[in-house]
CSV table of C-alpha atoms in Angstrom, one decimal:
chain,number,residue,atom,x,y,z
A,825,MET,CA,82.1,-47.3,-320.9
A,826,ALA,CA,78.9,-45.9,-322.5
A,827,ILE,CA,79.1,-43.1,-324.9
A,828,LYS,CA,76.1,-40.7,-324.6
A,829,GLU,CA,75.0,-39.3,-327.9
A,830,ARG,CA,72.0,-37.9,-329.8
A,831,MET,CA,71.2,-39.8,-333.0
A,832,SER,CA,68.4,-40.7,-335.3
A,833,GLY,CA,67.6,-44.3,-335.8
A,834,ASN,CA,69.2,-44.4,-339.2
A,835,GLU,CA,72.3,-42.8,-337.7
A,836,ALA,CA,72.3,-45.3,-334.9
A,837,VAL,CA,72.1,-48.3,-337.2
A,838,ALA,CA,74.8,-47.0,-339.5
A,839,TYR,CA,77.0,-46.4,-336.5
A,840,ALA,CA,76.4,-50.0,-335.4
A,841,ILE,CA,77.3,-51.2,-338.9
A,842,ARG,CA,80.5,-49.3,-338.7
A,843,GLN,CA,81.4,-50.9,-335.4
A,844,VAL,CA,80.5,-54.4,-336.7
A,845,ASN,CA,82.4,-53.7,-339.9
A,846,PRO,CA,80.9,-56.4,-342.1
A,847,ASP,CA,82.6,-57.6,-345.3
A,848,VAL,CA,80.1,-56.6,-348.0
A,849,MET,CA,77.2,-54.2,-348.2
A,850,PRO,CA,75.3,-54.0,-351.5
A,851,ALA,CA,72.5,-51.4,-351.4
A,852,PHE,CA,70.0,-49.4,-353.5
A,853,PRO,CA,68.4,-46.2,-352.1
A,854,ILE,CA,64.8,-46.0,-351.1
A,855,THR,CA,63.0,-43.7,-348.6
A,856,PRO,CA,63.2,-43.8,-345.6
A,857,SER,CA,66.2,-46.2,-345.4
A,858,THR,CA,68.4,-44.3,-347.9
A,859,GLU,CA,70.5,-42.6,-345.1
A,860,ILE,CA,71.8,-46.0,-343.8
A,861,PRO,CA,73.9,-47.0,-346.9
A,862,GLN,CA,74.7,-43.3,-347.5
A,863,MET,CA,76.2,-43.0,-344.0
A,864,VAL,CA,78.0,-46.3,-344.3
A,865,SER,CA,79.5,-45.3,-347.6
A,866,THR,CA,80.7,-42.1,-346.0
A,867,TYR,CA,82.4,-44.1,-343.2
A,868,ILE,CA,84.1,-46.3,-345.8
A,869,ALA,CA,85.2,-43.2,-347.8
A,870,ASN,CA,86.7,-41.7,-344.6
A,871,GLY,CA,88.7,-44.9,-343.9
A,872,GLU,CA,86.7,-45.7,-340.7
A,873,MET,CA,85.7,-49.2,-342.0
A,874,ASP,CA,86.8,-51.5,-344.8
A,875,THR,CA,83.5,-52.9,-345.9
A,876,GLU,CA,83.1,-53.5,-349.6
A,877,PHE,CA,80.2,-51.3,-350.7
A,878,ILE,CA,78.4,-52.3,-353.9
A,879,PRO,CA,76.1,-49.8,-355.6
A,880,VAL,CA,73.5,-51.9,-357.5
A,881,GLU,CA,70.7,-51.2,-360.0
A,882,SER,CA,67.8,-52.4,-357.9
A,883,GLU,CA,66.8,-53.9,-354.6
A,884,HIS,CA,66.4,-57.3,-356.2
A,885,SER,CA,70.1,-57.0,-357.2
A,886,SER,CA,70.9,-55.8,-353.7
A,887,MET,CA,69.6,-58.9,-352.0
A,888,SER,CA,71.1,-61.1,-354.8
A,889,ALA,CA,74.5,-59.6,-354.2
A,890,THR,CA,74.1,-60.0,-350.5
A,891,ILE,CA,73.3,-63.7,-350.9
A,892,GLY,CA,76.2,-64.1,-353.3
A,893,ALA,CA,78.7,-62.5,-350.9
A,894,GLN,CA,77.4,-64.5,-348.0
A,895,ALA,CA,77.6,-67.7,-349.9
A,896,ALA,CA,81.2,-66.9,-350.8
A,897,GLY,CA,82.0,-66.7,-347.1
A,898,ALA,CA,81.6,-62.9,-346.5
A,899,ARG,CA,79.6,-61.4,-343.7
A,900,SER,CA,77.0,-59.3,-345.6
A,901,LEU,CA,74.0,-57.1,-345.2
A,902,THR,CA,71.8,-54.6,-347.0
A,903,ALA,CA,69.1,-52.1,-346.2
A,904,THR,CA,65.7,-51.3,-347.7
A,905,SER,CA,62.1,-50.2,-347.2
A,906,SER,CA,58.6,-50.8,-348.6
A,907,ALA,CA,58.6,-51.5,-352.3
A,908,GLY,CA,62.3,-52.2,-352.1
A,909,LEU,CA,61.6,-55.2,-349.9
A,910,ALA,CA,58.8,-56.2,-352.2
A,911,LEU,CA,61.2,-56.2,-355.1
A,912,MET,CA,63.5,-58.5,-353.1
A,913,TRP,CA,60.7,-61.1,-352.5
A,914,GLU,CA,62.2,-64.0,-354.5
A,915,GLU,CA,65.6,-63.4,-353.0
A,916,LEU,CA,64.3,-63.2,-349.4
A,917,LEU,CA,63.1,-66.8,-349.8
A,918,LEU,CA,66.4,-67.9,-351.3
A,919,ALA,CA,68.4,-66.3,-348.5
A,920,ALA,CA,66.4,-68.1,-345.9
A,921,SER,CA,66.1,-71.5,-347.7
A,922,ASN,CA,69.8,-71.5,-348.5
A,923,ARG,CA,70.5,-70.8,-344.8
A,924,MET,CA,72.4,-67.6,-345.4
A,925,PRO,CA,73.0,-65.7,-342.1
A,926,CYS,CA,73.0,-62.3,-343.6
A,927,VAL,CA,71.2,-59.2,-342.1
A,928,LEU,CA,68.7,-56.7,-343.6
A,929,THR,CA,68.0,-53.5,-341.8
A,930,LEU,CA,64.4,-52.7,-342.7
A,931,VAL,CA,63.0,-49.2,-342.2
A,932,ASN,CA,59.3,-49.9,-342.2
A,933,ARG,CA,57.2,-48.0,-344.7
A,934,THR,CA,53.7,-48.7,-346.1
A,935,LEU,CA,53.4,-50.7,-349.3
A,936,SER,CA,51.6,-49.2,-352.3
A,937,GLY,CA,49.0,-48.3,-353.1
A,938,PRO,CA,48.2,-45.5,-352.9
A,939,ILE,CA,51.8,-44.4,-352.9
A,940,ASN,CA,52.9,-43.2,-349.5
A,941,ILE,CA,56.3,-42.9,-347.8
A,942,ASN,CA,55.2,-43.0,-344.2
A,943,CYS,CA,55.3,-45.8,-341.6
A,944,ASP,CA,53.3,-48.9,-341.2
A,945,HIS,CA,54.3,-52.6,-341.0
A,946,SER,CA,52.9,-53.8,-344.3
A,947,ASP,CA,56.4,-54.4,-345.8
A,948,GLY,CA,57.7,-56.4,-342.9
A,949,MET,CA,54.4,-58.3,-342.3
A,950,GLY,CA,54.3,-59.1,-346.1
A,951,ALA,CA,57.6,-60.9,-345.7
A,952,ARG,CA,56.6,-62.7,-342.5
A,953,ASP,CA,56.5,-66.1,-344.2
A,954,THR,CA,59.8,-65.9,-346.1
A,955,GLY,CA,61.7,-67.7,-343.3
A,956,TRP,CA,63.6,-64.7,-341.9
A,957,ILE,CA,63.9,-63.9,-338.2
A,958,GLN,CA,62.2,-60.5,-337.6
A,959,ILE,CA,63.1,-58.2,-334.7
A,960,TYR,CA,61.3,-54.9,-334.2
A,961,ALA,CA,62.5,-51.8,-332.3
A,962,GLU,CA,60.4,-49.4,-330.3
A,963,ASN,CA,63.1,-46.6,-330.3
A,964,ASN,CA,66.5,-45.6,-331.6
A,965,GLN,CA,68.3,-47.3,-328.8
A,966,GLU,CA,66.6,-50.6,-329.6
A,967,ALA,CA,67.4,-50.2,-333.3
A,968,TYR,CA,71.1,-49.9,-332.4
A,969,ASP,CA,71.1,-52.7,-329.9
A,970,ASN,CA,69.1,-55.0,-332.2
A,971,PHE,CA,71.5,-54.7,-335.0
A,972,ILE,CA,74.5,-55.5,-332.8
A,973,GLN,CA,72.8,-58.7,-331.7
A,974,ALA,CA,71.7,-59.7,-335.2
A,975,TYR,CA,74.9,-61.4,-336.5
A,976,PRO,CA,75.5,-63.5,-333.3
A,977,ILE,CA,71.9,-64.8,-333.7
A,978,ALA,CA,72.0,-65.4,-337.5
A,979,GLU,CA,75.4,-67.1,-337.4
A,980,ASN,CA,74.8,-69.4,-334.5
A,981,GLU,CA,75.2,-73.0,-335.5
A,982,LYS,CA,71.7,-73.8,-334.3
A,983,VAL,CA,70.2,-71.1,-336.5
A,984,HIS,CA,72.0,-70.2,-339.8
A,985,LEU,CA,69.1,-68.0,-340.9
A,986,PRO,CA,68.9,-64.3,-342.1
A,987,VAL,CA,67.8,-61.6,-339.7
A,988,MET,CA,65.6,-58.6,-340.5
A,989,VAL,CA,66.2,-55.7,-338.1
A,990,CYS,CA,63.1,-53.5,-338.3
A,991,GLN,CA,62.4,-49.9,-337.2
A,992,ASP,CA,59.6,-47.5,-337.9
A,993,GLY,CA,60.1,-45.2,-340.9
A,994,PHE,CA,60.5,-41.5,-340.0
A,995,ILE,CA,59.2,-42.1,-336.4
A,996,THR,CA,62.5,-43.7,-335.3
A,997,SER,CA,64.6,-43.6,-338.5
A,998,HIS,CA,64.7,-39.8,-338.7
A,999,ALA,CA,63.7,-38.5,-335.2
A,1000,VAL,CA,66.7,-37.7,-333.0
A,1001,GLU,CA,66.8,-39.2,-329.5
A,1002,ASN,CA,69.3,-39.6,-326.7
A,1003,ILE,CA,71.1,-42.8,-327.0
A,1004,GLU,CA,73.9,-44.8,-325.3
A,1005,LEU,CA,76.5,-46.2,-327.7
A,1006,LEU,CA,79.0,-48.9,-326.8
A,1007,GLU,CA,82.7,-48.5,-327.6
A,1008,ASP,CA,84.0,-50.1,-330.7
A,1009,GLU,CA,86.1,-52.9,-329.2
A,1010,PRO,CA,83.4,-54.4,-327.0
A,1011,VAL,CA,81.1,-54.5,-330.0
A,1012,ARG,CA,83.6,-56.2,-332.1
A,1013,GLU,CA,84.4,-58.7,-329.4
A,1014,PHE,CA,80.7,-59.4,-328.9
A,1015,VAL,CA,80.0,-60.0,-332.6
A,1016,GLY,CA,83.3,-61.7,-333.3
A,1017,GLU,CA,84.8,-62.8,-336.6
A,1018,TYR,CA,82.7,-64.7,-339.1
A,1019,GLU,CA,84.1,-68.1,-339.7
A,1020,PRO,CA,81.7,-70.1,-341.9
A,1021,GLU,CA,82.0,-73.9,-341.9
A,1022,GLU,CA,81.0,-74.1,-345.6
A,1023,TYR,CA,81.4,-71.5,-348.3
A,1024,LEU,CA,81.8,-71.3,-352.1
A,1025,LEU,CA,85.4,-70.0,-352.1
A,1026,ASN,CA,86.8,-72.7,-349.8
A,1027,PRO,CA,89.6,-74.3,-351.9
A,1028,GLY,CA,89.4,-78.1,-352.3
A,1029,LYS,CA,85.9,-78.3,-350.7
A,1030,PRO,CA,83.3,-77.7,-353.3
A,1031,ILE,CA,79.7,-77.2,-352.2
A,1032,ALA,CA,76.4,-76.6,-354.0
A,1033,VAL,CA,74.3,-73.6,-353.1
A,1034,GLY,CA,70.7,-73.4,-354.1
A,1035,PRO,CA,70.5,-76.6,-356.2
A,1036,TYR,CA,67.4,-78.0,-357.8
A,1037,SER,CA,65.8,-80.4,-355.3
A,1038,VAL,CA,63.6,-83.3,-356.2
A,1039,SER,CA,60.4,-84.0,-354.3
A,1040,ASN,CA,62.0,-86.6,-352.1
A,1041,TYR,CA,64.1,-84.0,-350.3
A,1042,VAL,CA,62.2,-80.6,-350.3
A,1043,MET,CA,59.9,-81.3,-347.3
A,1044,GLU,CA,62.9,-82.3,-345.2
A,1045,ALA,CA,64.7,-79.1,-346.1
A,1046,LYS,CA,61.6,-77.1,-345.2
A,1047,LYS,CA,61.3,-78.9,-341.9
A,1048,ASN,CA,65.0,-78.3,-341.0
A,1049,GLN,CA,64.5,-74.6,-341.8
A,1050,GLU,CA,61.5,-74.5,-339.5
A,1051,ILE,CA,63.4,-76.3,-336.7
A,1052,ALA,CA,66.2,-73.8,-337.0
A,1053,LEU,CA,63.7,-70.9,-336.7
A,1054,GLU,CA,62.2,-72.5,-333.6
A,1055,GLN,CA,65.7,-73.0,-332.1
A,1056,SER,CA,66.5,-69.4,-332.7
A,1057,LYS,CA,64.2,-68.4,-329.8
A,1058,GLU,CA,66.7,-69.9,-327.4
A,1059,VAL,CA,69.6,-68.3,-329.2
A,1060,ILE,CA,67.9,-64.9,-329.3
A,1061,LEU,CA,67.5,-65.1,-325.5
A,1062,GLU,CA,71.1,-66.3,-325.0
A,1063,VAL,CA,72.5,-63.5,-327.2
A,1064,ALA,CA,70.3,-61.0,-325.3
A,1065,ARG,CA,71.8,-62.2,-321.9
A,1066,LYS,CA,75.3,-61.7,-323.3
A,1067,PHE,CA,74.4,-58.3,-324.6
A,1068,ALA,CA,73.0,-57.3,-321.2
A,1069,ALA,CA,76.4,-58.1,-319.7
A,1070,ILE,CA,78.2,-55.5,-321.9
A,1071,SER,CA,75.4,-52.9,-322.1
A,1072,GLY,CA,73.2,-53.2,-319.0
A,1073,ARG,CA,70.2,-53.3,-321.3
A,1074,GLU,CA,68.0,-56.4,-321.2
A,1075,TYR,CA,65.9,-57.8,-324.0
A,1076,GLY,CA,63.6,-60.8,-324.5
A,1077,LEU,CA,61.1,-62.0,-327.1
A,1078,PHE,CA,58.8,-59.3,-325.8
A,1079,GLU,CA,58.7,-56.7,-323.0
A,1080,GLU,CA,56.0,-56.8,-320.3
A,1081,TYR,CA,55.2,-53.3,-319.1
A,1082,LYS,CA,53.2,-53.2,-315.8
A,1083,THR,CA,51.3,-56.4,-316.8
A,1084,GLU,CA,51.8,-58.3,-313.5
A,1085,ASP,CA,48.4,-57.4,-312.1
A,1086,ALA,CA,46.8,-55.9,-315.3
A,1087,ASP,CA,43.2,-56.7,-316.0
A,1088,TYR,CA,43.5,-55.2,-319.5
A,1089,ILE,CA,46.6,-55.5,-321.7
A,1090,MET,CA,47.5,-53.9,-325.1
A,1091,LEU,CA,49.7,-56.1,-327.3
A,1092,ILE,CA,51.6,-53.8,-329.8
A,1093,MET,CA,54.8,-53.7,-331.8
A,1094,GLY,CA,57.2,-50.9,-332.8
A,1095,SER,CA,57.4,-47.2,-331.9
A,1096,ALA,CA,53.7,-46.9,-330.8
A,1097,ALA,CA,54.5,-49.0,-327.8
A,1098,GLY,CA,55.9,-45.9,-326.2
A,1099,THR,CA,52.6,-44.2,-326.7
A,1100,ALA,CA,50.8,-47.1,-325.2
A,1101,LYS,CA,53.1,-47.1,-322.2
A,1102,GLN,CA,52.4,-43.4,-321.5
A,1103,ALA,CA,48.7,-44.2,-321.6
A,1104,VAL,CA,49.3,-47.0,-319.0
A,1105,ASP,CA,51.2,-44.6,-316.7
A,1106,ASP,CA,48.4,-42.1,-316.9
A,1107,MET,CA,45.7,-44.6,-316.3
A,1108,ARG,CA,47.6,-46.3,-313.4
A,1109,GLU,CA,47.6,-42.9,-311.6
A,1110,ASN,CA,43.8,-43.2,-311.7
A,1111,GLY,CA,43.8,-46.7,-310.3
A,1112,LYS,CA,43.2,-48.6,-313.6
A,1113,LYS,CA,45.0,-51.9,-313.8
A,1114,VAL,CA,46.3,-51.8,-317.4
A,1115,GLY,CA,49.6,-52.9,-319.1
A,1116,VAL,CA,51.4,-53.3,-322.4
A,1117,LEU,CA,53.0,-56.3,-323.9
A,1118,LYS,CA,55.4,-55.0,-326.5
A,1119,LEU,CA,56.3,-57.7,-329.0
A,1120,ARG,CA,60.0,-57.5,-330.1
A,1121,VAL,CA,60.5,-60.8,-331.9
A,1122,PHE,CA,57.8,-61.4,-334.5
A,1123,ARG,CA,59.6,-64.3,-336.2
A,1124,PRO,CA,59.9,-66.8,-334.7
A,1125,PHE,CA,56.5,-66.1,-333.3
A,1126,PRO,CA,56.5,-66.7,-329.5
A,1127,ALA,CA,52.9,-68.0,-329.4
A,1128,GLU,CA,53.2,-70.1,-326.2
A,1129,GLU,CA,55.2,-67.4,-324.4
A,1130,ILE,CA,52.6,-64.8,-325.2
A,1131,ALA,CA,49.8,-67.0,-324.1
A,1132,GLN,CA,51.4,-67.5,-320.7
A,1133,ALA,CA,52.1,-63.8,-320.4
A,1134,LEU,CA,48.4,-62.9,-321.1
A,1135,LYS,CA,46.6,-65.8,-319.3
A,1136,ASN,CA,45.8,-63.9,-316.1
A,1137,CYS,CA,44.3,-60.7,-317.7
A,1138,LYS,CA,40.6,-60.3,-318.5
A,1139,ALA,CA,41.0,-58.9,-322.0
A,1140,VAL,CA,43.7,-58.0,-324.5
A,1141,ALA,CA,43.7,-55.5,-327.3
A,1142,ILE,CA,45.8,-56.7,-330.2
A,1143,LEU,CA,47.0,-53.8,-332.3
A,1144,ASP,CA,48.2,-54.3,-335.9
A,1145,ARG,CA,49.9,-51.6,-338.0
A,1146,CYS,CA,49.1,-53.6,-341.1
A,1147,GLU,CA,46.0,-54.8,-342.9
A,1148,SER,CA,46.0,-58.5,-343.8
A,1149,TYR,CA,43.1,-58.4,-346.3
A,1150,ASN,CA,41.6,-61.6,-344.9
A,1151,GLY,CA,38.4,-59.9,-343.7
A,1152,ASN,CA,39.1,-61.2,-340.2
A,1153,GLY,CA,41.9,-59.0,-338.8
A,1154,GLY,CA,45.6,-58.2,-339.0
A,1155,PRO,CA,48.6,-60.6,-338.8
A,1156,LEU,CA,49.1,-60.1,-335.1
A,1157,GLY,CA,45.4,-60.5,-334.5
A,1158,SER,CA,45.3,-63.8,-336.3
A,1159,GLU,CA,48.5,-65.3,-334.8
A,1160,VAL,CA,47.9,-64.1,-331.2
A,1161,THR,CA,44.4,-65.5,-331.1
A,1162,ALA,CA,45.5,-68.8,-332.6
A,1163,GLY,CA,48.2,-69.0,-330.0
A,1164,LEU,CA,45.8,-68.3,-327.1
A,1165,PHE,CA,43.3,-70.9,-328.4
A,1166,ARG,CA,46.0,-73.6,-328.7
A,1167,ALA,CA,47.2,-72.9,-325.2
A,1168,LYS,CA,43.6,-73.0,-324.0
A,1169,VAL,CA,43.9,-69.5,-322.7
A,1170,MET,CA,40.3,-68.3,-323.1
A,1171,ILE,CA,40.4,-64.5,-322.6
A,1172,GLU,CA,38.5,-61.8,-324.5
A,1173,THR,CA,40.4,-60.3,-327.4
A,1174,VAL,CA,39.8,-57.4,-329.7
A,1175,ASN,CA,41.9,-56.7,-332.9
A,1176,TYR,CA,42.5,-53.1,-333.9
A,1177,ILE,CA,44.1,-51.7,-337.0
A,1178,TYR,CA,46.0,-48.5,-336.4
A,1179,GLY,CA,48.6,-46.1,-337.9
A,1180,LEU,CA,48.4,-47.2,-341.5
A,1181,ALA,CA,50.6,-45.0,-343.8
A,1182,GLY,CA,51.6,-42.8,-340.8
A,1183,ARG,CA,48.1,-42.1,-339.4
A,1184,ASP,CA,48.5,-40.7,-335.9
A,1185,PHE,CA,48.1,-42.9,-332.8
A,1186,THR,CA,47.9,-40.9,-329.6
A,1187,VAL,CA,47.9,-41.5,-325.9
A,1188,GLY,CA,44.2,-40.6,-326.0
A,1189,ASP,CA,43.6,-43.3,-328.6
A,1190,ALA,CA,45.3,-45.9,-326.4
A,1191,VAL,CA,43.2,-44.8,-323.4
A,1192,ASP,CA,40.1,-45.2,-325.5
A,1193,VAL,CA,41.1,-48.8,-326.4
A,1194,PHE,CA,41.7,-49.7,-322.7
A,1195,GLU,CA,38.4,-48.1,-321.7
A,1196,GLU,CA,36.6,-50.1,-324.4
A,1197,LEU,CA,38.0,-53.3,-323.1
A,1198,GLU,CA,36.9,-52.4,-319.6
A,1199,ASP,CA,33.4,-51.5,-320.9
A,1200,MET,CA,33.2,-54.8,-322.6
A,1201,ILE,CA,34.1,-56.8,-319.5
A,1202,VAL,CA,32.4,-54.8,-316.8
A,1203,ASN,CA,29.2,-53.6,-318.6
A,1204,GLY,CA,28.9,-56.3,-321.2
A,1205,LYS,CA,29.2,-53.9,-324.1
A,1206,LYS,CA,29.3,-55.6,-327.5
A,1207,VAL,CA,32.5,-54.5,-329.1
A,1208,GLN,CA,33.4,-54.8,-332.8
A,1209,GLN,CA,36.1,-57.5,-332.9
A,1210,TYR,CA,38.0,-56.0,-335.9
A,1211,GLN,CA,38.1,-52.3,-336.2
A,1212,TYR,CA,40.2,-49.3,-337.4
A,1213,ILE,CA,41.4,-46.6,-335.1
A,1214,ARG,CA,40.9,-43.0,-336.3
A,1215,LEU,CA,39.2,-44.1,-339.5
A,1216,ARG,CA,37.3,-41.1,-341.0
A,1217,SER,CA,33.7,-41.9,-341.8
């Protein structure tokens, strides 16, 4: 039976952590993710869960301890944001290459500089090539639901990779929304017990974790890791189907919102998808055929699936909440267009950068983007292919 509640995104994730009751949580505070370990430590102090909480001296240590606990056979997790994730860089790569199915709840915040504590996706996008599965939430409900699905994905025998559960700093992490929680027992049955096949503290069966590898073996290890990431698509969808059976809420690699007959589609990720959907609703009332493709799973990147979803529209706006500093667009802009090209889906695209360091993105901004796409197709207007929204001149 669903439990109706009002919670911030941080509260929702902490509640999900309590329900899953992992074995070990090392953590170091950083805005805006600090509340998550704070709330979890309160649950532990109150006897509501028996997770071993480890206060550490830095985020690098936090991920190191998470990897160590996971290697020893314990289900482990941590939480961080922004520069905290950057300080974990070396360990992120180790977690993925050592095939540790741990979880990191990332509250997205801009990377310095200048120093800023508000939301963009530069931290998560900066870690996009570390080998982690990355799942992004639009709202507090999705942040809660995504965390519950994270361990069954990570621990699946076809995957054995870490999962990063991402939500937008302050926008979802601190804003309070109505939410439906599951009861504890169905969550624990859904996630199950962690029973690793190989682990360091398994008596009489020694293994090596993170050994030096000579050149003859490294490429094969990298390829196996890539195969597991690709296989995780199927597992993500399988876990989502099982989750729908206990929650009634359906998830995929992405969500298509009124795209069936859309001439113009906005591809976007995170909390701003709600803003884009409102723009679609408003424009649909005026007869405009527009839609939104909200990307949920950024890694593994569903290039072929996105190409198929977009192939019948006339133009797509690809919105990045991150600057890639390549002079050609953002991470989404680069990967979506590459996927379209390889699938031979030759539609018009425009890459926009929006919302850096918490800059507003409004319904009016989304409408302007759709209207610019239409002007480009209908009237032949020449549109700048890589542009910032709301950039002051």
